[in-house]
XYZ file of C-alpha atoms in Angstrom:
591
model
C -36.587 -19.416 -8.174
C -34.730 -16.774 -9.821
C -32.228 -15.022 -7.356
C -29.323 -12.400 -7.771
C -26.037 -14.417 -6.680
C -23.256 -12.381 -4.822
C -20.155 -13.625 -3.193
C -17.102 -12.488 -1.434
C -14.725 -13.558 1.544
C -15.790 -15.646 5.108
C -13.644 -15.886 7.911
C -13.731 -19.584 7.579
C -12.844 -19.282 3.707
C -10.576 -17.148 4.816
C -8.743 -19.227 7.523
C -8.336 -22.303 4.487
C -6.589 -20.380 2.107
C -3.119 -22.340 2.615
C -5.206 -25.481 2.991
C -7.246 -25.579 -0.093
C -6.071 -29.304 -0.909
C -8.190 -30.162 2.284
C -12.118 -31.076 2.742
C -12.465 -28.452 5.136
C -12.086 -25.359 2.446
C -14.418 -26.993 0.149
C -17.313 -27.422 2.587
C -16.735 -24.002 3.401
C -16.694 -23.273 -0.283
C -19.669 -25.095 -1.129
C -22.039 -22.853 1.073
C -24.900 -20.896 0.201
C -26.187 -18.671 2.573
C -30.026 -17.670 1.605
C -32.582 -15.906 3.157
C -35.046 -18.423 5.503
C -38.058 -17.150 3.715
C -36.543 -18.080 0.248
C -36.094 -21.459 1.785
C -39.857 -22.165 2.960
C -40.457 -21.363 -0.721
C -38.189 -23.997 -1.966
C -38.889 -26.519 0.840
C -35.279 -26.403 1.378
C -33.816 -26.310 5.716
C -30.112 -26.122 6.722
C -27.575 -28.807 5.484
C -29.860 -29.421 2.479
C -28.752 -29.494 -1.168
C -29.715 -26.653 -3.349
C -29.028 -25.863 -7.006
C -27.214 -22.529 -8.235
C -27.473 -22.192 -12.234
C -26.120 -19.589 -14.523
C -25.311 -18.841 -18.034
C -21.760 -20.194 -17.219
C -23.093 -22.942 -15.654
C -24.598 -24.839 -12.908
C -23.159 -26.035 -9.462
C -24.555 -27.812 -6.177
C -24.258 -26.355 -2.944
C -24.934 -26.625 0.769
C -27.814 -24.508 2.341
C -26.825 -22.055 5.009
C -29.942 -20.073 6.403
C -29.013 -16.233 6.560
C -31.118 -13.369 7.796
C -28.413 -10.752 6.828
C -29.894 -10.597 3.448
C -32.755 -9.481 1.779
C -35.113 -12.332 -0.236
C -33.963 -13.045 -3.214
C -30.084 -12.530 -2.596
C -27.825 -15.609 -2.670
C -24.458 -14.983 -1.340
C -21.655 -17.700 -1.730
C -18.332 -17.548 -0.341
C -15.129 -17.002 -3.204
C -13.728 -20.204 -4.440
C -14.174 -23.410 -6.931
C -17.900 -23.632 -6.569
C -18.952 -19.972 -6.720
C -16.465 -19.694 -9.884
C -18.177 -22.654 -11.522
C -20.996 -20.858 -12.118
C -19.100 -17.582 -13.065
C -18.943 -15.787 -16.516
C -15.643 -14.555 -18.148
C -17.390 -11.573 -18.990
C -15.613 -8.435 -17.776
C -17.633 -5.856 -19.475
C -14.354 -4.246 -20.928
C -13.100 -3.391 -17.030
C -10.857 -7.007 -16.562
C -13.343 -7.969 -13.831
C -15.874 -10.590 -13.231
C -19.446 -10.133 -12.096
C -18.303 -11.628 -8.616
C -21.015 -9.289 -7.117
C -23.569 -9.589 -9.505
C -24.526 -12.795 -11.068
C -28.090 -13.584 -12.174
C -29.370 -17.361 -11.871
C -31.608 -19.698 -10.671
C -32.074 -22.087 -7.256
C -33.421 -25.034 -6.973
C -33.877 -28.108 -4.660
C -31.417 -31.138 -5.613
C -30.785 -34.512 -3.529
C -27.149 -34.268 -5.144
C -24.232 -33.370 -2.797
C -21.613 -30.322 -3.390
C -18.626 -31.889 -5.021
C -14.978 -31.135 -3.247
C -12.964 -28.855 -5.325
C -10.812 -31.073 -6.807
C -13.748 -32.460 -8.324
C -14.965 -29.646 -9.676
C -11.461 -28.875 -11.262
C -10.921 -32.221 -12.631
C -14.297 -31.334 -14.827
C -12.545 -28.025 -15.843
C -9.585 -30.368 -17.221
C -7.362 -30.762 -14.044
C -5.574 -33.248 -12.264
C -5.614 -33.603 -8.616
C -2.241 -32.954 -6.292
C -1.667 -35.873 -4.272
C -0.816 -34.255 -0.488
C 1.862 -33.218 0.634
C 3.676 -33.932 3.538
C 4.767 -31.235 6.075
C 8.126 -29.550 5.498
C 10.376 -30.916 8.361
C 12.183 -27.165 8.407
C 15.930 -26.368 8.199
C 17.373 -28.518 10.481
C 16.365 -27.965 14.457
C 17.845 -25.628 16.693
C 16.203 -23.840 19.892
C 13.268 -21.400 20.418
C 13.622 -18.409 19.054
C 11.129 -15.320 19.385
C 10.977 -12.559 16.667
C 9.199 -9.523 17.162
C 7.844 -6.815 14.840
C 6.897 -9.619 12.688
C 5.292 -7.693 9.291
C 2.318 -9.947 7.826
C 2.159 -10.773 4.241
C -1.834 -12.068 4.674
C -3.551 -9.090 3.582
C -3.287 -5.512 2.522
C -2.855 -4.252 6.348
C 0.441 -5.440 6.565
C 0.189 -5.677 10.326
C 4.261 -5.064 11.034
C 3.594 -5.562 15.304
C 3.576 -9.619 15.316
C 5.502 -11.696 17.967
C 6.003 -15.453 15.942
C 7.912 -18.004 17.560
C 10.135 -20.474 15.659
C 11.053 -23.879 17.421
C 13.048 -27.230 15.341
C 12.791 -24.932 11.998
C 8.888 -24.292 12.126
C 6.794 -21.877 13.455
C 4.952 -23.008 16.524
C 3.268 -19.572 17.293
C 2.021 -16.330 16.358
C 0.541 -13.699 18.655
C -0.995 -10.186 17.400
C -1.819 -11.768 14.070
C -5.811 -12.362 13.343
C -7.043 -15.838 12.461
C -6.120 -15.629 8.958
C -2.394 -14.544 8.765
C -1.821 -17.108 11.556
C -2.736 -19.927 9.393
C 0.237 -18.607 7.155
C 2.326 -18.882 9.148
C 1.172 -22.243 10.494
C 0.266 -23.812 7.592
C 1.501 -26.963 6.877
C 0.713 -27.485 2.735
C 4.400 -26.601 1.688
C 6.006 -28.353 -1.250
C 9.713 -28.710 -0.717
C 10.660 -30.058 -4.223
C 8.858 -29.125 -7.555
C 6.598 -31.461 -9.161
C 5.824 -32.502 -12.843
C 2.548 -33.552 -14.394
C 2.965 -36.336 -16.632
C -0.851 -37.598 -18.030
C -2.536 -37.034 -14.747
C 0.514 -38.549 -12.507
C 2.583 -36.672 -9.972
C 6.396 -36.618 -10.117
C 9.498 -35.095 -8.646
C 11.886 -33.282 -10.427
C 15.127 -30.964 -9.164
C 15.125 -26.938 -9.451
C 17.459 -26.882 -12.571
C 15.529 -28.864 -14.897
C 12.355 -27.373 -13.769
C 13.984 -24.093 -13.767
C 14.365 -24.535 -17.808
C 11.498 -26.121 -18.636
C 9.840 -23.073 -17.395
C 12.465 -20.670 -19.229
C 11.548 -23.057 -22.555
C 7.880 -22.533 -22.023
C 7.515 -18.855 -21.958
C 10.073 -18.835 -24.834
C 8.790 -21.146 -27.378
C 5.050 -19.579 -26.860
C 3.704 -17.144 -29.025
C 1.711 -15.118 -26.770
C 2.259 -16.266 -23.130
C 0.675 -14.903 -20.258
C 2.402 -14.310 -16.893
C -0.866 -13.711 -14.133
C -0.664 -13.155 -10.486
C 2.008 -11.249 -8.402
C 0.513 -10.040 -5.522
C 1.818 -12.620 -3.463
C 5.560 -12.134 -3.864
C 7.843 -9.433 -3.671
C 8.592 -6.450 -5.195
C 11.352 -7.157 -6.362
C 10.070 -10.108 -7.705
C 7.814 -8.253 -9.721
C 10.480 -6.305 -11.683
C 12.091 -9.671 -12.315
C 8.700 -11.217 -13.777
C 8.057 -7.761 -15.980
C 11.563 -7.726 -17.455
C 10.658 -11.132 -18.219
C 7.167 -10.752 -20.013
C 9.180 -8.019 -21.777
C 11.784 -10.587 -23.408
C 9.154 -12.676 -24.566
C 7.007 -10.641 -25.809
C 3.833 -11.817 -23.257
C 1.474 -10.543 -21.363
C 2.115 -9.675 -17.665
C -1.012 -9.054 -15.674
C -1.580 -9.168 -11.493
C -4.852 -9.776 -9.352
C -5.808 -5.780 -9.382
C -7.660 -6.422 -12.889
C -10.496 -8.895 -11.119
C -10.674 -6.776 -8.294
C -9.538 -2.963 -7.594
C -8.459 -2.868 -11.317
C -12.161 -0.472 -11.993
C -10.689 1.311 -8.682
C -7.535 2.156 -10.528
C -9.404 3.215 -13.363
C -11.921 5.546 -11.530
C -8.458 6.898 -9.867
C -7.284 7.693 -13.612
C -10.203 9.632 -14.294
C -11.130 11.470 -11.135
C -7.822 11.809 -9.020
C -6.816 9.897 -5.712
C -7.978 11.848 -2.686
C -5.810 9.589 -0.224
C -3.544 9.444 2.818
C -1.564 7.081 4.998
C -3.840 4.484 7.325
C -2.166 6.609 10.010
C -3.497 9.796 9.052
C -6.562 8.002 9.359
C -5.564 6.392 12.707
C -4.780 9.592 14.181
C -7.694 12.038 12.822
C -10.819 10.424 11.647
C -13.729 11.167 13.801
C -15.797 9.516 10.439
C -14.811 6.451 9.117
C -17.340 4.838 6.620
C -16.858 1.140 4.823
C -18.720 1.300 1.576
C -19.015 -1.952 -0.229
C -16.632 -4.027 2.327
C -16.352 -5.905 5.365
C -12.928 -6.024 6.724
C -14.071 -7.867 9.882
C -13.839 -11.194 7.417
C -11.339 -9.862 4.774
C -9.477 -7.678 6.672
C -9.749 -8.456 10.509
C -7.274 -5.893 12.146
C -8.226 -3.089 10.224
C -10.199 -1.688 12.828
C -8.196 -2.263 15.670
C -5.223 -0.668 13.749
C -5.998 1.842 11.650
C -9.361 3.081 12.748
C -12.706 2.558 14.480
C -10.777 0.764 17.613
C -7.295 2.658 17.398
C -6.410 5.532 19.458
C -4.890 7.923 17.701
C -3.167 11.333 18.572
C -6.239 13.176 18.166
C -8.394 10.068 19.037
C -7.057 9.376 22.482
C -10.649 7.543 23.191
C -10.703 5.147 20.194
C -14.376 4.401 18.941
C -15.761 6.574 21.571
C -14.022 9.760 19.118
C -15.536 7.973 16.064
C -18.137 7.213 14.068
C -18.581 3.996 12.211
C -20.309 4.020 8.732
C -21.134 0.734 6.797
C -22.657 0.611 3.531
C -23.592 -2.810 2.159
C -26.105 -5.376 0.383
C -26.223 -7.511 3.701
C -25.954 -7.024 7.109
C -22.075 -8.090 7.543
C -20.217 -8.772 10.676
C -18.765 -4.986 10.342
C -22.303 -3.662 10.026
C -23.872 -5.086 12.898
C -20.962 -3.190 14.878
C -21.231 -0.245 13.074
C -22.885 3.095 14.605
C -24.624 3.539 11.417
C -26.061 0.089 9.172
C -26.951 1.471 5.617
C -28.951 -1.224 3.657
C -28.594 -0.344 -0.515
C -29.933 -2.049 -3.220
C -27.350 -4.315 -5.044
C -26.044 -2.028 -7.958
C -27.538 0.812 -6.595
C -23.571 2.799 -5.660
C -23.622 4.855 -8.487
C -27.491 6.196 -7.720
C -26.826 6.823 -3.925
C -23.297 8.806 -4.349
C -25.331 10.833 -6.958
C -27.761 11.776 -4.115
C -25.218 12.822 -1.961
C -23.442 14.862 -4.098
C -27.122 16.540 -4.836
C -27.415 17.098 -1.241
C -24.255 18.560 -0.240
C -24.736 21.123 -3.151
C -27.805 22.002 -1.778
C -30.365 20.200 -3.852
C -32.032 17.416 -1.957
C -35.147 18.667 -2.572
C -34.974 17.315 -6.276
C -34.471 13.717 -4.998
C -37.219 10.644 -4.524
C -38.641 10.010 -1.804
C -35.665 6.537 -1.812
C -32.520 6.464 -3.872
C -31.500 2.390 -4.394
C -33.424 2.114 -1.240
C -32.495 4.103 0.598
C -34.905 6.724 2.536
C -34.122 10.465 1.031
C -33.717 11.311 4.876
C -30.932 8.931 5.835
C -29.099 9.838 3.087
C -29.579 13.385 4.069
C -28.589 12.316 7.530
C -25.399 11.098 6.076
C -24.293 13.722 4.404
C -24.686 16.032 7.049
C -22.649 13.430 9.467
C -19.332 13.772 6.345
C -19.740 17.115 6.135
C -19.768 17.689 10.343
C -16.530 15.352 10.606
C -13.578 17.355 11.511
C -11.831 14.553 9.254
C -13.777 11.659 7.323
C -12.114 8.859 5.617
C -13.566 6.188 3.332
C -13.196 2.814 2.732
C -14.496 1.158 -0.728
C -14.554 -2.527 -1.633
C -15.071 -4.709 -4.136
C -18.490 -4.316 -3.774
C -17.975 -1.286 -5.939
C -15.929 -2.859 -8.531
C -17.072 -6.074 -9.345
C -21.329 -5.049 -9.639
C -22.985 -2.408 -12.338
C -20.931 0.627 -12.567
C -17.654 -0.626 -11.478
C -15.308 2.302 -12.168
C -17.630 4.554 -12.427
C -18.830 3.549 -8.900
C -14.910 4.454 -7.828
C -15.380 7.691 -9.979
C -18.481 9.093 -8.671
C -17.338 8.459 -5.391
C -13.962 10.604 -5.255
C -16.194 12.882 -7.001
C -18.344 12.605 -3.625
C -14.798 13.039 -1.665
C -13.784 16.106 -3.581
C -17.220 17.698 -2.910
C -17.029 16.785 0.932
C -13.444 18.532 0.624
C -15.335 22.123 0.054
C -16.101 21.826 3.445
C -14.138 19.360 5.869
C -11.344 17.139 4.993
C -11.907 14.001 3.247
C -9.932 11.043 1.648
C -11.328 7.916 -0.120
C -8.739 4.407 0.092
C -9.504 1.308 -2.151
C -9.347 -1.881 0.744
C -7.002 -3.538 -1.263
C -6.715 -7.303 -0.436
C -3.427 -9.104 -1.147
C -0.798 -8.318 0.889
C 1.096 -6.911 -1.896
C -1.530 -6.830 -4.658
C -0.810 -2.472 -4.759
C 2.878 -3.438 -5.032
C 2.261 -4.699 -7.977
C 0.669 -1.441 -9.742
C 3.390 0.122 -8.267
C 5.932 -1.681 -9.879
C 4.014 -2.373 -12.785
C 3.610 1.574 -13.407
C 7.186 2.610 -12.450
C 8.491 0.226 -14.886
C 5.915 0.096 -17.923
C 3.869 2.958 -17.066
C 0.511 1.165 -16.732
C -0.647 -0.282 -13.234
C -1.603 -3.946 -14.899
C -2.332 -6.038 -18.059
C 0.475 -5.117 -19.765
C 1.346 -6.524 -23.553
C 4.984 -6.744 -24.314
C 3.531 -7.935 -28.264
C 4.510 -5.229 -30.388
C 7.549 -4.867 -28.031
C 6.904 -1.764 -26.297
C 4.258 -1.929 -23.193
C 0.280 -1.505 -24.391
C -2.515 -1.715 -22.165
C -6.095 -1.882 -22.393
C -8.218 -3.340 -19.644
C -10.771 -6.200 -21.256
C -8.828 -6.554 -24.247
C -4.726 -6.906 -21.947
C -6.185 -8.336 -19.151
C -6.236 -12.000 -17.541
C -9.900 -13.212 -17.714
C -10.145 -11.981 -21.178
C -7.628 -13.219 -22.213
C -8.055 -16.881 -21.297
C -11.868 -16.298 -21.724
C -11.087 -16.008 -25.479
C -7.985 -18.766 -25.667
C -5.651 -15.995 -26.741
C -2.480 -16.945 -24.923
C -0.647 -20.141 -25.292
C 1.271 -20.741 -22.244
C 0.606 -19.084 -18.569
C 3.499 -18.550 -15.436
C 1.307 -18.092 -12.258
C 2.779 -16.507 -9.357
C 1.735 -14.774 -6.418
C -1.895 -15.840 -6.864
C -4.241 -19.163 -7.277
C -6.302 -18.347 -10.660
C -8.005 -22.032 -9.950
C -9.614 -20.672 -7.049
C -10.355 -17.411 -8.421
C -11.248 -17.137 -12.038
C -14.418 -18.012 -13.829
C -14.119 -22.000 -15.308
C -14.223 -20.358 -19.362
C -10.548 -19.375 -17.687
C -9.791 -22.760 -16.197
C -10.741 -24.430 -19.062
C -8.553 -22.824 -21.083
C -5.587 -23.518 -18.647
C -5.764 -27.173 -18.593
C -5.485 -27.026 -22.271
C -1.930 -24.731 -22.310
C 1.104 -25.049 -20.797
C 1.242 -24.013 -17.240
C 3.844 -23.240 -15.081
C 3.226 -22.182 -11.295
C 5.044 -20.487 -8.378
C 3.911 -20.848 -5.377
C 5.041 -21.697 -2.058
C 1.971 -23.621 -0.824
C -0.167 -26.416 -2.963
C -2.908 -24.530 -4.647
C -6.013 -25.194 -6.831
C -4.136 -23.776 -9.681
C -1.665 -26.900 -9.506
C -4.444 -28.654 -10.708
C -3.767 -27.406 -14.173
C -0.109 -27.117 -13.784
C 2.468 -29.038 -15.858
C 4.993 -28.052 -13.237
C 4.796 -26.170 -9.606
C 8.263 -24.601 -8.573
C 7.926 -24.234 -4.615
C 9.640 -21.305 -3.377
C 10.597 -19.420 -0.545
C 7.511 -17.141 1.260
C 8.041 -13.538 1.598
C 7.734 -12.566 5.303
C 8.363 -16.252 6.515
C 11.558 -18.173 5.059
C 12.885 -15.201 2.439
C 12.439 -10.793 2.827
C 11.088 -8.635 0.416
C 9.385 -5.513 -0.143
C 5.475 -5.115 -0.225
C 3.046 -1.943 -0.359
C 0.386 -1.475 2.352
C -2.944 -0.558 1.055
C -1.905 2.941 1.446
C 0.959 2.733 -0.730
C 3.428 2.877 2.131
C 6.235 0.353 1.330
C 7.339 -1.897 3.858
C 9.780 -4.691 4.242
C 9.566 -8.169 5.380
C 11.638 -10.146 7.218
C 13.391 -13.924 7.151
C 12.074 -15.349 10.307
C 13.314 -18.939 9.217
C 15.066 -21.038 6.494
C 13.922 -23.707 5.093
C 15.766 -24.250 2.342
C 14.164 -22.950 -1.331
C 15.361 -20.611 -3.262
C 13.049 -17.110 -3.395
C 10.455 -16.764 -6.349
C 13.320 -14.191 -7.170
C 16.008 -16.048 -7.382
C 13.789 -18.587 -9.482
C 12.630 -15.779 -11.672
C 16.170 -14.785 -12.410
C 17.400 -17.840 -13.420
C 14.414 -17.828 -15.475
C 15.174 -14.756 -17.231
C 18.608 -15.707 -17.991
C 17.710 -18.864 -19.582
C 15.525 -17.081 -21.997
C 17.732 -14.113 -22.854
C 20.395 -17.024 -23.265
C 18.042 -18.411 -25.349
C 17.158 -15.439 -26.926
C 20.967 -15.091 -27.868
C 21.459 -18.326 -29.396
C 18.768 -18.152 -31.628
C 19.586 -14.783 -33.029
C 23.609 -16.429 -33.738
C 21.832 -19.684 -35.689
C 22.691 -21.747 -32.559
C 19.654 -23.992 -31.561
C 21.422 -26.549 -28.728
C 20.095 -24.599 -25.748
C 16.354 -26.198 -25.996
C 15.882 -29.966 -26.023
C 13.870 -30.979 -29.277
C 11.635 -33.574 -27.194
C 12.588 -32.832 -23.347
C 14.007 -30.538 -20.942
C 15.348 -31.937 -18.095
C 13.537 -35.430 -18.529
C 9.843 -33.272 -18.521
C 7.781 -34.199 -21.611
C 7.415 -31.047 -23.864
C 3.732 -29.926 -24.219
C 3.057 -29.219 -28.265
């Protein structure tokens, strides 16, 4: 059966993130949800094994029976399996067709594998578990309020966490998913080697150069992720790329990058989330559902918050949602708009039609939608006293991509000749927009940035992460601040396993699969501050609720960068001591 493949977050997904070494995240992974009469066709119930295959390739997953979509309409949750059958294809934009993959289904008495499995066929190595960190030494209860969140793009700044013996024991205010940060138990507390498929320890200094040695001896290395760690961390990792001549590039080109380019070429109609908490009688989520990717959003910021000129919370609003499939935000929503998958483009041409006065020129359904809803809805944004929306990924990773994110600040500026209007990306990291604001204050470009010819060049599809390891361009690759092993097509992971691969990261990820070395580190917001940018560009900073003992991704970086300008230094006098021939610091070289 030939179906159109989508996929995207899940609550459950979601709450696994900092347990991805565990069977629970890949059941959840391994989930297709499909419409029940697609299933009669294919003899197929719940719990049963069916067959997703692409171009890319061809994965098993677990059935999931779904009346939110329409027949026909696969949707899989993000992670290992969903990227196995995933294209490196970015159609010159940096992102993946995460939204819009075209493949088959079929019955199969196989079982989904875990995702270590499927890494280990990408050219991975598994990561034995770790045990949990036993924290920085005891002492009593302690309480810490105004807790900021580094989870997701909210930055929720109102939580109440409790630390007890060095650990957190509890978190109130948070949602489901930034509590299992803070929880979470996968911590490294040492860095690790990968020597022919066997895990070993090593200390910070010798891992510390072997990194430095890495991104110096390659000839075009790539340093991916970012959106994870501070700000400050950022500028460290940039002036890095810049000293060896790599490629620095953050999780904004596979998801809002198209965003930021329809922002380039049509202007940023935006505000603060608190303008939008205190005015918005309209609020409309076009292409996202922030109930599963962004749980507090509503409850802070707008449908449920009462604002200053909102006293009544969603009894003063209006709730738009926009989507392929009938989400957990649009069965709340006052208004449930069903569109045809890659119809955006079509139906914010309609609307800017109507508001200009020519709906009589449109078909009887634009991407299926009835001519009178969408009438309907324009007259509702051009009523509001203030209107704000909300686009998603579901914009910027299916046909159109920034072009969808163009035509609809076109929409915004057209709805501004008569009320007051503003259009904000939901951007997903907790500090994913830091890093295109500290990318752009310090290059001038907002992501996949090449430090080559020594001065910054960017070009999205050509500077860009996925292409780049789609093609086998780079020869070594730093991640930080992000889990490309969970979240790039396999062409990418492929090509990892075969390079040199350092990563950063504070928790065990899928990406240490292909690592020759994981550095643990600090995490921003828990054990070590920093600065991170709210989806809104407001910059807020996070706090040290405990110590357990690493040194921050900063402090790592540093060291990092003075090893290589060291380096750097010695080479240029004829002096070539600094770099073991064979080993650094007892870790096998990687030729």
């Amino acid at each position: 059966m030939r179906v159109l493949i989508t996929s995207g977050r899940t609550i459950a997904q979601g709450k696994k993130l900092y347990y991805k070494d565990t069977p629970a995240y890949s059941d959840e992974t391994a989930r297709c949800f499909i419409h029940p009469f697609d299933l009669l066709e294919l003899g197929a119930e719940e719990g049963d094994s069916l067959s997703l295959s692409t171009a890319a390739g061809e994965e098993v997953f677990s059935v999931a029976p779904s009346e939110d979509l329409v027949p026909g309409t696969v949707f899989i949750p993000c992670g290992p399996h969903a990227n196995a059958i995933l294209h490196a294809q970015t159609h010159g934009t940096g992102a993946p067709d995460y939204k819009w993959l075209e493949g088959t289904v079929t019955r199969t008495d196989l079982p989904p594998r875990s995702g270590w499995d499927i890494l280990a066929g990408q050219g991975g190595a598994a990561c034995p578990p770790v045990p949990a960190p036993s924290g920085g030494g005891g002492g009593g209860t302690v309480t810490v309020r105004d807790v900021v969140c580094p989870l997701c793009g909210c930055l929720c700044d109102d939580l109440v966490v409790r630390v007890e013996g060095g650990a957190v024991t509890s978190v109130d205010n948070a949602c489901s998913l930034g509590s299992e940060k803070f929880l979470s138990r996968s911590r490294l507390m040492h860095p690790v080697s990968n020597d022919g498929g066997f895990w070993r320890a090593v200390d910070f200094e010798e891992a510390i150069r072997y990194a430095a040695e890495v991104l110096a001896d390659a000839e075009h290395p790539l340093l991916f992720g970012w959106s994870g760690t501070s700000a400050e961390a950022q500028c460290t990792g940039i002036h890095i790329a810049e000293a060896v001549g790599g490629v620095i590039d953050n999780c904004s080109s596979i998801c809002h990058g198209p965003s930021i380019l329809g922002i380039q070429e049509a202007g940023h109609p935006g505000c603060s989330l608190g303008v939008v908490k205190n005015r918005a009688d309209v609020v409309i989520y076009w292409g996202s559902n922030p109930i599963e990717s962004h749980p507090r959003h509503l409850s802070r910021y707008t449908t449920f918050a009462d604002g200053k000129y909102r006293e009544n919370g969603h009894h003063d609003r209006t709730l738009v949602v926009v989507d392929i499939r009938k989400t957990d935000t649009a069965r709340i929503a006052d208004e449930f708009i069903r569109i045809k998958p890659g119809g955006d483009y079509a139906a914010f041409s309609a609307l800017r039609a109507i508001l200009k006065g020519h709906a009589d020129i449109l078909p009887a359904g634009v991407a299926g939608i009835p001519r009178e809803r969408l009438i309907q809805l324009a007259d509702l944004c051009r009523n509001a006293q203030f209107g704000a929306l909300f686009t998603g990924i579901g914009l910027t990773q299916s046909p159109g991509r920034y072009k969808n994110v163009r035509n609809a600040i076109q929409l915004v500026d057209e709805l501004n000749r008569h009320t007051k209007f503003t259009l904000t990306p939901m951007r997903g990291h907790w500090n994913v927009n830091g890093t295109n604001q500290t990318f752009s204050y310090l290059t001038g470009y907002p992501y996949g940035v090449d430090f080559a010819r020594g001065t910054p060049y960017y070009n999205p599809g050509e500077t860009t992460a996925v292409d780049l390891l789609g093609r086998g361009e780079v020869d070594a690759c730093l991640i930080i601040g992000a889990d490309p092993g969970a979240h790039l097509p396999r062409r990418c992971n492929e090509h990892l396993a075969t390079i040199p691969t350092i990563v950063i990261d504070p928790f065990v990820s899928l990406s240490t699969s292909f690592a020759n070395l994981h550095i643990p580190v600090a995490c921003v917001g828990i054990d070590c501050e920093g600065t991170g940018y709210r989806m809104d560009s407001i910059p807020i900073r996070l706090r040290k609720i405990l110590d357990l003992g690493l040194p921050t991704d900063e402090e790592v970086l540093s060291q990092i960068l003075r090893l290589v300008r060291e380096g750097a230094r010695s080479r240029a006098t004829g002096r070539t001591e600094l770099w073991s021939p064979v080993k650094v610091g007892g870790i096998p070289r990687v030729s």
